[in-house]
Amino acid sequence: MSKRKYTVRAECPACACGDITFLGPEKLREKFIGKEEEIDILCPMCGTKTKGKLVEEGEKG
């Protein structure tokens, strides 16, 4: 059985704090409902809502 590995990528346009990749996809699935390709994420630095993308890294197995 192969397991897919995912990474969440987002960047805050308001404060330019850099990457907002602190939450794993499992945690995001628990907290958010909707399309997994685009998820609303709050920036931990300024609180601005931005779109995050769930990117498949590859297969592990």
Coordinates of N, CA and C in Angstrom, one line a residue:
M1 N 0.8 -1.2 0.0 CA 0.0 0.0 0.0 C 0.9 1.2 0.0
S2 N 0.6 2.2 -0.9 CA 1.4 3.4 -1.0 C 0.7 4.5 -0.2
K3 N 1.5 5.3 0.4 CA 1.0 6.5 1.1 C 1.5 7.7 0.4
R4 N 0.5 8.6 0.2 CA 0.9 9.9 -0.4 C 1.3 10.9 0.6
K5 N 2.3 11.7 0.3 CA 2.8 12.7 1.2 C 2.4 14.1 0.6
Y6 N 1.8 14.9 1.5 CA 1.3 16.2 1.1 C 2.0 17.3 1.9
T7 N 2.1 18.5 1.3 CA 2.6 19.6 2.0 C 1.7 20.8 1.7
V8 N 1.5 21.6 2.7 CA 0.6 22.8 2.6 C 1.5 24.0 2.3
R9 N 1.2 24.7 1.3 CA 2.0 25.9 0.9 C 1.1 27.1 0.9
A10 N 1.6 28.2 1.6 CA 0.9 29.5 1.6 C 1.9 30.6 2.0
E11 N 1.6 31.8 1.5 CA 2.4 32.9 1.9 C 1.5 34.1 2.1
C12 N 1.8 34.8 3.2 CA 0.9 35.9 3.6 C 1.3 37.2 2.8
P13 N 0.4 37.7 2.0 CA 0.7 38.9 1.2 C 0.7 40.2 2.0
A14 N 0.1 40.2 3.2 CA 0.0 41.4 3.9 C 1.2 41.8 4.7
C15 N 1.8 40.8 5.4 CA 3.0 41.2 6.2 C 4.3 40.6 5.7
A16 N 4.2 39.8 4.6 CA 5.4 39.2 4.0 C 6.2 38.4 5.0
C17 N 5.5 37.7 5.9 CA 6.2 36.9 6.9 C 6.8 35.7 6.4
G18 N 6.6 35.3 5.1 CA 7.1 34.1 4.5 C 6.2 33.0 4.5
D19 N 6.7 31.8 4.6 CA 5.9 30.6 4.5 C 5.0 30.4 5.7
I20 N 3.8 29.9 5.4 CA 2.8 29.6 6.5 C 2.6 28.1 6.3
T21 N 3.6 27.3 6.6 CA 3.5 25.8 6.4 C 3.6 25.1 7.7
F22 N 3.1 25.7 8.7 CA 3.2 25.1 10.1 C 2.2 24.0 10.4
L23 N 1.1 24.0 9.7 CA 0.1 22.9 9.9 C 0.2 21.8 8.9
G24 N 0.2 20.6 9.3 CA 0.2 19.5 8.4 C -1.2 19.3 7.8
P25 N -1.3 18.6 6.7 CA -2.6 18.4 6.0 C -3.6 17.6 6.9
E26 N -3.1 16.7 7.8 CA -4.1 16.0 8.6 C -4.8 17.0 9.6
K27 N -4.0 17.9 10.1 CA -4.5 18.9 11.0 C -5.5 19.8 10.3
L28 N -5.1 20.2 9.1 CA -6.0 21.1 8.3 C -7.3 20.4 7.9
R29 N -7.3 19.1 7.7 CA -8.5 18.4 7.3 C -9.4 18.4 8.6
E30 N -8.9 18.3 9.8 CA -9.7 18.3 11.0 C -10.4 19.7 11.2
K31 N -9.6 20.8 10.8 CA -10.1 22.1 11.1 C -10.9 22.8 10.0
F32 N -10.7 22.4 8.8 CA -11.4 23.1 7.7 C -12.2 22.2 6.8
I33 N -13.3 22.7 6.3 CA -14.2 22.0 5.4 C -14.1 22.7 4.0
G34 N -14.1 21.9 3.0 CA -14.1 22.5 1.6 C -13.1 21.8 0.7
K35 N -12.8 22.4 -0.4 CA -11.9 21.8 -1.3 C -10.5 21.8 -0.7
E36 N -9.8 20.7 -0.8 CA -8.5 20.5 -0.2 C -7.4 21.2 -1.1
E37 N -7.7 21.5 -2.3 CA -6.7 22.2 -3.2 C -6.5 23.6 -2.7
E38 N -7.5 24.3 -2.2 CA -7.4 25.7 -1.8 C -8.1 25.8 -0.4
I39 N -7.3 26.1 0.6 CA -7.8 26.2 2.0 C -7.5 27.5 2.5
D40 N -8.5 28.1 3.2 CA -8.2 29.4 3.9 C -7.4 29.2 5.2
I41 N -6.3 30.0 5.3 CA -5.4 29.9 6.4 C -5.3 31.3 7.0
L42 N -5.2 31.3 8.4 CA -5.0 32.6 9.0 C -3.5 32.7 9.3
C43 N -2.9 33.8 9.0 CA -1.5 34.1 9.2 C -1.2 34.2 10.7
P44 N -0.2 33.4 11.3 CA 0.0 33.5 12.7 C 0.6 34.8 13.2
M45 N 1.2 35.6 12.3 CA 1.8 36.9 12.6 C 0.8 38.0 12.7
C46 N 0.0 38.2 11.6 CA -0.9 39.3 11.5 C -2.4 39.0 11.5
G47 N -2.7 37.7 11.3 CA -4.1 37.3 11.3 C -4.8 37.4 10.0
T48 N -4.1 37.8 9.0 CA -4.7 37.9 7.6 C -5.1 36.6 7.1
K49 N -6.3 36.5 6.5 CA -6.8 35.3 5.9 C -6.2 35.2 4.5
T50 N -5.6 34.1 4.2 CA -5.0 33.9 2.8 C -5.3 32.4 2.4
K51 N -5.1 32.2 1.1 CA -5.4 30.9 0.5 C -4.1 30.0 0.6
G52 N -4.3 28.8 1.1 CA -3.2 27.8 1.1 C -3.5 26.7 0.1
K53 N -2.5 26.1 -0.4 CA -2.7 25.0 -1.4 C -2.1 23.7 -0.8
L54 N -2.8 22.7 -1.0 CA -2.4 21.3 -0.7 C -1.6 20.7 -1.8
V55 N -0.3 20.5 -1.7 CA 0.5 20.0 -2.8 C 0.9 18.6 -2.5
E56 N 0.7 17.7 -3.5 CA 1.1 16.3 -3.3 C 2.6 16.2 -3.6
E57 N 3.4 15.7 -2.7 CA 4.9 15.6 -2.9 C 5.3 14.4 -3.6
G58 N 4.5 13.3 -3.5 CA 4.9 12.1 -4.2 C 4.4 10.9 -3.4
E59 N 4.8 9.7 -3.7 CA 4.3 8.5 -3.1 C 5.4 7.9 -2.2
K60 N 5.0 7.4 -1.1 CA 5.9 6.7 -0.2 C 5.4 5.3 0.0
G61 N 6.3 4.4 0.0 CA 5.8 3.1 0.2 C 6.8 2.1 -0.1

